[in-house]
XYZ file of C-alpha atoms in Angstrom:
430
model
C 98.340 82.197 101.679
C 96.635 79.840 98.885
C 94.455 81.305 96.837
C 90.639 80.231 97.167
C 90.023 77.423 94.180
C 86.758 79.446 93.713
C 88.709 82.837 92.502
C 89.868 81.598 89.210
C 86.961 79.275 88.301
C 84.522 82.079 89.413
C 86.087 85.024 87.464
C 86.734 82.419 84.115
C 82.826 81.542 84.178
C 81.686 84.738 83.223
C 83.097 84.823 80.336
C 80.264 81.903 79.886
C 77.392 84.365 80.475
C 74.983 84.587 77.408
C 75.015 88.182 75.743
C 71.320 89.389 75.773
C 68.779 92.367 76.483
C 69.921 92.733 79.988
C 73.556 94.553 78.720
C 73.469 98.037 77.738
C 75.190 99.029 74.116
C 76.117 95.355 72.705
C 75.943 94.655 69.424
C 71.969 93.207 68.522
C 73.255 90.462 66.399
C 75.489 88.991 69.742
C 72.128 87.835 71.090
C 72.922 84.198 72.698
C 76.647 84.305 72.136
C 78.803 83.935 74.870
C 81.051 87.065 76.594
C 83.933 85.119 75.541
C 82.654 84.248 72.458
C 81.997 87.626 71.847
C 85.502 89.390 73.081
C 86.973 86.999 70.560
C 85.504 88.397 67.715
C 87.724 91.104 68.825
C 84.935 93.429 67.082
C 85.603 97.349 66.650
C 83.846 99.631 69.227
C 82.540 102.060 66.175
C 82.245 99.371 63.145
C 81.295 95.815 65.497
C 77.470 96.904 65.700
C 77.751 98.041 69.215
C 74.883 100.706 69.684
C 75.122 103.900 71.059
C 75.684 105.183 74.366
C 78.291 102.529 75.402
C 80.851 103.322 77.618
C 84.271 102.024 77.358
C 87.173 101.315 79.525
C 90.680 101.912 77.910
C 92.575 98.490 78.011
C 96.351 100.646 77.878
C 95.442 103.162 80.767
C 93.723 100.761 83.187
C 97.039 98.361 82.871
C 99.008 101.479 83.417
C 96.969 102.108 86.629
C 97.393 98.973 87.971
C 100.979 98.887 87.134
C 101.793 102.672 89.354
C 99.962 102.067 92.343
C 101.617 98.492 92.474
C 104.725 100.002 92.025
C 103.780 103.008 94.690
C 102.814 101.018 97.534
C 106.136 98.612 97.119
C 108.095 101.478 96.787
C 106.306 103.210 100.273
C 106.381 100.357 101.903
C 102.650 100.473 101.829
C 100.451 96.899 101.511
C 97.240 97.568 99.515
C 93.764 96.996 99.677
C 91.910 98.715 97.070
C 88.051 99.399 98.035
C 85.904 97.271 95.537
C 82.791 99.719 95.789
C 84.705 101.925 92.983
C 84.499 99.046 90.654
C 82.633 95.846 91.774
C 84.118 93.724 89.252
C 85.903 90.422 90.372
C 87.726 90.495 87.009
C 89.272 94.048 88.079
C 89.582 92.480 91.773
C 91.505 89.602 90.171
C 93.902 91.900 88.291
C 94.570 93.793 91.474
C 95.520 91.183 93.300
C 97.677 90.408 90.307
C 99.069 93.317 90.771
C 100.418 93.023 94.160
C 96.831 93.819 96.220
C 96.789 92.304 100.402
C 93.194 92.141 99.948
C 89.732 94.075 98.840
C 88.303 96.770 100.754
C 84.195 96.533 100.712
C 81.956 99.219 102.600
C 78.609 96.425 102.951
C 77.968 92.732 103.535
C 76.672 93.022 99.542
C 80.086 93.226 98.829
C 81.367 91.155 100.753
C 79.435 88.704 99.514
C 80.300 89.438 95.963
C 83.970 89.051 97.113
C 83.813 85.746 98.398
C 81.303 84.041 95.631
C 84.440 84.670 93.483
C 86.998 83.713 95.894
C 88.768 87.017 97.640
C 90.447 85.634 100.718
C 91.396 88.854 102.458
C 88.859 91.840 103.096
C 89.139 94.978 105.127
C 85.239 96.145 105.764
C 85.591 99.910 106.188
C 82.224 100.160 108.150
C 81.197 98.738 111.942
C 79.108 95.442 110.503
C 76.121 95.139 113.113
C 73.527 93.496 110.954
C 73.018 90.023 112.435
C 71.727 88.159 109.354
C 75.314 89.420 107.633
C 77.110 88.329 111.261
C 75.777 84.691 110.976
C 76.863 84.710 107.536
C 80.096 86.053 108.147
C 80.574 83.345 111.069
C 79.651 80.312 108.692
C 82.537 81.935 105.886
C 84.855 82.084 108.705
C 84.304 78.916 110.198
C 84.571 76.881 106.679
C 87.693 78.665 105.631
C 91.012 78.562 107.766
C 92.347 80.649 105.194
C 89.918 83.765 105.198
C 90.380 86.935 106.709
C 88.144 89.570 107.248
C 88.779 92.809 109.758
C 86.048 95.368 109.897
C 85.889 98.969 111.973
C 84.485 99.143 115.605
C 83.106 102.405 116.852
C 80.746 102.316 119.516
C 80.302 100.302 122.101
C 76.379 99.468 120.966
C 78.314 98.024 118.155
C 80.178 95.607 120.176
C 77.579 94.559 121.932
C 75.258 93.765 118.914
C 78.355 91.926 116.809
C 79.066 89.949 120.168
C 75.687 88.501 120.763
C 74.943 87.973 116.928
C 77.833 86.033 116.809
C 77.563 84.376 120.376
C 74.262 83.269 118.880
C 75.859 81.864 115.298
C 77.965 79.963 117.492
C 80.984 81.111 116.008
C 84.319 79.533 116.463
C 86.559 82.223 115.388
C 86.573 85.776 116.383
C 86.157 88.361 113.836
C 89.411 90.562 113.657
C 88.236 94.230 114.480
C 90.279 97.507 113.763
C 88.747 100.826 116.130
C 88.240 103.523 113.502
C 88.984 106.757 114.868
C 86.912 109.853 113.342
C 88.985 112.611 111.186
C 86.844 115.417 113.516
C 83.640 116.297 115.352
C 82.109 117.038 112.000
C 83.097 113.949 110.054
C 81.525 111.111 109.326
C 82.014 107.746 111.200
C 84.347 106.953 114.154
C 84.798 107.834 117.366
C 85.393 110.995 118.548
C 88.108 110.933 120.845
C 91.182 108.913 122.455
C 89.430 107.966 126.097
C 86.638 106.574 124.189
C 89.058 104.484 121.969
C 90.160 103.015 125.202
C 86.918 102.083 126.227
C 86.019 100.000 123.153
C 89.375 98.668 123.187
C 88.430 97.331 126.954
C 84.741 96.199 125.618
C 86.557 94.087 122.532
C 88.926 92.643 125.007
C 86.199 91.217 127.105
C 83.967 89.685 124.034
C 85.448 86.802 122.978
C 83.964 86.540 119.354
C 85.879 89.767 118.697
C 89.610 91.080 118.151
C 91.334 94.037 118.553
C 94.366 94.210 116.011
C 94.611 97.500 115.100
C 93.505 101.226 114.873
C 92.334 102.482 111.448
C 90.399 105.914 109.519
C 89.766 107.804 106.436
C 91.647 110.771 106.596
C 88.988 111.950 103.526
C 87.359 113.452 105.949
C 89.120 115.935 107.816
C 87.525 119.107 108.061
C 89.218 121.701 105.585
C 91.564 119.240 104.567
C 94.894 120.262 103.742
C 98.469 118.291 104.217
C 99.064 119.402 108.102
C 95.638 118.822 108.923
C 95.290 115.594 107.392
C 98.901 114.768 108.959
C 98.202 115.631 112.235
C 95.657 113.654 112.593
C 97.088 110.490 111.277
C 100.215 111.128 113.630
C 96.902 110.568 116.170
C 96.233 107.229 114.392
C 99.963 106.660 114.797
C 99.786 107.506 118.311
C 97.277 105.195 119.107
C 98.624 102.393 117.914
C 101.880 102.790 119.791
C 99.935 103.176 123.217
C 98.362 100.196 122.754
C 101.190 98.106 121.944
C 102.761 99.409 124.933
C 99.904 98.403 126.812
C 100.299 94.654 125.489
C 96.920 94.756 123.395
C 98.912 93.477 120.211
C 100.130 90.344 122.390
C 98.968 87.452 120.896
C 99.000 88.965 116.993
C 101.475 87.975 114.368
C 100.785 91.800 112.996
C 99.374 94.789 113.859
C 97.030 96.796 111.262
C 97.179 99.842 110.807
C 94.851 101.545 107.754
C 93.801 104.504 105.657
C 94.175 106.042 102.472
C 91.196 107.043 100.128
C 92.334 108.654 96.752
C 93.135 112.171 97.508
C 95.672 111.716 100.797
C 97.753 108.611 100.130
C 101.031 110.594 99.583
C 100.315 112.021 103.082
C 99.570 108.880 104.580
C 102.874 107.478 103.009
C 104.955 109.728 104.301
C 103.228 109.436 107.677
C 103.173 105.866 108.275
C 106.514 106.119 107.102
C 107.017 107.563 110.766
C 105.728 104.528 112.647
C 108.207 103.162 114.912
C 109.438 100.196 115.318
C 106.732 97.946 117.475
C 106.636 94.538 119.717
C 105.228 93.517 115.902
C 105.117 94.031 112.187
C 102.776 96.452 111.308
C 100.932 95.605 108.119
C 100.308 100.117 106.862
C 97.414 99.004 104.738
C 96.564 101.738 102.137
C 92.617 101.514 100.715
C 92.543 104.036 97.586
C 90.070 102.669 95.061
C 89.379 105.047 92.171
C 92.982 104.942 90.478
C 91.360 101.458 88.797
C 90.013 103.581 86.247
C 90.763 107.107 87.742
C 88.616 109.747 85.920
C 88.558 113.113 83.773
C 87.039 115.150 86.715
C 87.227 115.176 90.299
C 90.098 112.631 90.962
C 92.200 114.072 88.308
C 92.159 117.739 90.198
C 92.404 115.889 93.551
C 94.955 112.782 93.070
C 98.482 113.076 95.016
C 100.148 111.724 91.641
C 99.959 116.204 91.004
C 101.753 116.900 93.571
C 104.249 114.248 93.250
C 104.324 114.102 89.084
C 108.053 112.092 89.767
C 106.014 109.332 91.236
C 104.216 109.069 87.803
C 100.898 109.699 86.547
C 97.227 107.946 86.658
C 95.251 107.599 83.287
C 91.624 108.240 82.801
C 90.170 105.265 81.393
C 86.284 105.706 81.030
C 85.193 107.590 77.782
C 81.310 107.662 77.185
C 80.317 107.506 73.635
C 77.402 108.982 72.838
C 75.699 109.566 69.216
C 73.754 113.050 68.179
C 70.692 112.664 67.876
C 69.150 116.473 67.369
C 70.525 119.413 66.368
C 67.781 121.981 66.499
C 69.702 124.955 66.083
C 73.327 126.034 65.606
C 73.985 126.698 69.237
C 72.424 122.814 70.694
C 72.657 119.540 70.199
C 71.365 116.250 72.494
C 73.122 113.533 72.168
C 71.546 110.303 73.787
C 73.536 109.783 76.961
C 72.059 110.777 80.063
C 71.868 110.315 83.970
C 70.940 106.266 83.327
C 74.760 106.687 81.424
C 76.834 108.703 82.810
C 77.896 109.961 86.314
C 76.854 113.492 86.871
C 77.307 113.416 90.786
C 80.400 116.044 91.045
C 81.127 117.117 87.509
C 78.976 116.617 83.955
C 80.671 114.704 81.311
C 83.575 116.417 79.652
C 82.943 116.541 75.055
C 86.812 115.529 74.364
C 86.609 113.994 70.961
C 83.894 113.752 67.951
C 84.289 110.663 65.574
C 82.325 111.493 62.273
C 79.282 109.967 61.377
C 80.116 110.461 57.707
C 83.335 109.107 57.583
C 84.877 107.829 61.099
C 87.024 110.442 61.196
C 88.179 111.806 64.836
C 88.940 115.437 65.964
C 88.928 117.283 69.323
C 85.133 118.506 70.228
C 86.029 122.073 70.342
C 83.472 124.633 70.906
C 81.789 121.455 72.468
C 79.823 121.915 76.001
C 77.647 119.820 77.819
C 75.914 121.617 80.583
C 73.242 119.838 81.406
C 71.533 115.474 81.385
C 68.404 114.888 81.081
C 67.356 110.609 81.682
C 68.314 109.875 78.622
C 69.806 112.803 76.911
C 72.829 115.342 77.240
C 72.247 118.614 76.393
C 75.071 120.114 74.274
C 75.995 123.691 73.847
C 77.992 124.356 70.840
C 79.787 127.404 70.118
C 79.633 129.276 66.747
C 81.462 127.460 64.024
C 81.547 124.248 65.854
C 80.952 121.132 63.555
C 78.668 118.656 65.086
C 75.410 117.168 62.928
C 72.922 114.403 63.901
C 75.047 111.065 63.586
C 78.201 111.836 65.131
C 79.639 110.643 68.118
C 80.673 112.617 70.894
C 83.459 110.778 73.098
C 83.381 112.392 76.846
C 85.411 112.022 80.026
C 83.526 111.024 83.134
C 84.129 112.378 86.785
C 83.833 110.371 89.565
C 85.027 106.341 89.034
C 81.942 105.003 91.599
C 79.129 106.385 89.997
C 80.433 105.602 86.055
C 80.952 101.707 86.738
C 77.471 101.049 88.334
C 75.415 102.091 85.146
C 76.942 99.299 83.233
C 76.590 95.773 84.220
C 79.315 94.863 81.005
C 81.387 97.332 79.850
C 83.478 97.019 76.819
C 87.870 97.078 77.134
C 89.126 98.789 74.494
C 92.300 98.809 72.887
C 93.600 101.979 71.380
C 92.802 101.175 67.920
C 88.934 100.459 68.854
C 89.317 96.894 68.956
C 86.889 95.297 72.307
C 89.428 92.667 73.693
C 87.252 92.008 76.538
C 83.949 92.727 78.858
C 84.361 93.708 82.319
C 81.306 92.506 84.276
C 80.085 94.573 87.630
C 78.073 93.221 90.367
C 75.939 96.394 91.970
């Protein structure tokens, strides 16, 4: 499929965007120089003026990220269609699809949006899209572009019935690809419930003709007390499904059927699952969604990633570290430091203290005896045991949990190279 002539022209232009007040941590005297302009400087993270808290992105670990789950999904037979909402950054969007990425997996019209100013010519929407203002404006992207696809969950018949008549009344000329998303359990989140009522909506698709059906699809995240049998038994359902409607000639007139899931915590499960599929009256296109191994983290994912279980597949790198200087020290046992919940993501763990680069000199060490416990707005409280070194100027480098809420506090985060050198800016879009 040819690549939108917006993707590369889109991506390339922000490296024309003026550096100003509106970007957290850069240095003052970058005012009205360009991003690119400013990346080739190549300025150090701790000597190039930046100001403190900035967070950086390791250049090395997010390449080596990209690189393994390329190399995973080939190897699983899996296609790949990261979910954006980790990062929302076309540049990281472009390197994905670099790196062997179907498509990009958005949870909102926002997104979507997003994705297509700057040229993404496949996305999976993992949500039932029933807003009509976003239905018109899907219709008019689909209608200008023989060369877009989009495929979004159905789970309700309300649904159907509200995507059918917004689109009946954009006057749309092609039907939006749907996938039926069944639910991981009566206590999960979206999807439905049950086989018979999959059936149903399949029927109620069949019969709208601005929508269809090519494919079943889920988030196995959410099975109650998840565990590898659970989560395997019920994507053997998903499996199911899909093979009892291709024997029921619902697949007919498609050139593949679509079949999808796979956050971050499951995808070895769902590998060796889909794995199982038999063979069908068509390909089927086993589209995997994880997002968070972009970055992956120092927290959550790294206790919950499949890469543990399976360390001969190789190994995900945390690339976020948080710099944040000391500001007061009002007594041996604590320290703020002035990085707080408009900095860093606090929503499952606190920032981990890994290193602490000297104020005095520049010189690093590992930030033992080095707690924080607690953020404040704009601070992070710091507990420090006895005999810990840490004064007012040094910097405290910490590992973030939790990849989605660390990128959207930064509209321009620095990519650093080992050494400290900034070869680029990665630009979000929350």
């Amino acid at each position: 499929m040819a690549a939108d002539p917006r993707s590369d022209n889109a991506v390339g232009r922000l490296a024309d965007e003026r550096v100003d007040h509106r970007f957290k941590a850069l240095p003052p005297d970058a005012e009205g120089l360009t991003v690119g302009d400013l990346a080739a400087q190549r300025r150090n993270l701790f000597t190039g003026g930046f100001t403190t808290p900035v967070l950086a992105l390791s250049a090395e670990s997010v390449e080596h990220n990209l690189a393994l789950m390329e190399t995973y999904s080939a190897r699983h037979g899996l296609a790949f269609a990261p979910h954006g909402k980790t990062s929302m950054s076309p540049q990281l969007f472009a390197r994905q699809l670099e790196h062997g990425a179907w498509g990009i997996t958005a949870a909102v019209p926002h997104q979507a949006r997003v994705y297509r100013a700057f040229g993404i010519q496949r996305i999976f929407l993992a949500n039932e899209l029933v807003d009509a203002a976003a239905l018109r404006w899907l219709a008019g992207e689909l209608d200008a572009d023989p060369g877009f696809r989009f495929i979004c969950y159905v789970d309700s018949l309300r649904g159907i019935e509200l995507m059918n008549a917004a689109l009946v009344e954009a006057g749309a000329t092609r039907p939006v690809d749907v996938v039926i998303e069944l639910g991981a359990g009566d206590s999960a989140r979206t999807g439905v419930r049950d086989e018979a009522t999959c059936l149903d909506l399949a029927n109620a698709v069949a019969a709208a003709d601005t929508l269809r059906l090519v494919g079943i699809a889920g988030y196995e995240g959410e099975v109650p007390d998840a565990n590898a049998e659970r989560v395997a038994a019920w994507l053997r359902r998903l499996v199911a499904l899909v093979v009892d409607f291709d024997k029921a000639g619902r697949f007919a007139d498609l050139d593949e059927i679509v079949l999808s899931a796979g956050g971050s915590a499951w995808f070895d499960t769902v590998a060796e699952v889909f794995a199982e599929v038999p063979e069908l009256t068509r390909p089927v296109l086993k589209l995997l969604r994880s997002g968070a191994y972009v970055s992956h983290d120092d927290g959550h994912y790294r206790h919950l990633t499949p890469f543990n279980r399976h360390p001969d597949e190789g190994a995900l790198q945390p690339a976020f570290r948080l710099w944040a200087q000391v500001v007061s020290r009002p007594n041996g046992e604590q320290a703020f430091a002035n990085a707080g919940k408009r900095d860093a993501a606090y929503d499952l763990d606190l920032p981990e203290a890994q290193v602490v680069r000297s104020g005095r000199d520049g010189s690093v060490r590992p930030a033992d005896g080095i707690a924080v416990t607690g953020l404040s707005d704009q601070h992070a409280w710091v507990r420090t045991e006895p005999g810990a070194e840490l004064e007012v100027g040094d910097w405290i480098g910490m590992g973030l949990s939790h990849p989605c809420t660390s990128f959207d506090k930064w509209q321009l985060i620095p990519l650093v190279e080992a050494d400290g050198t900034v070869s680029d800016f990665v630009r979000t879009f929350f």
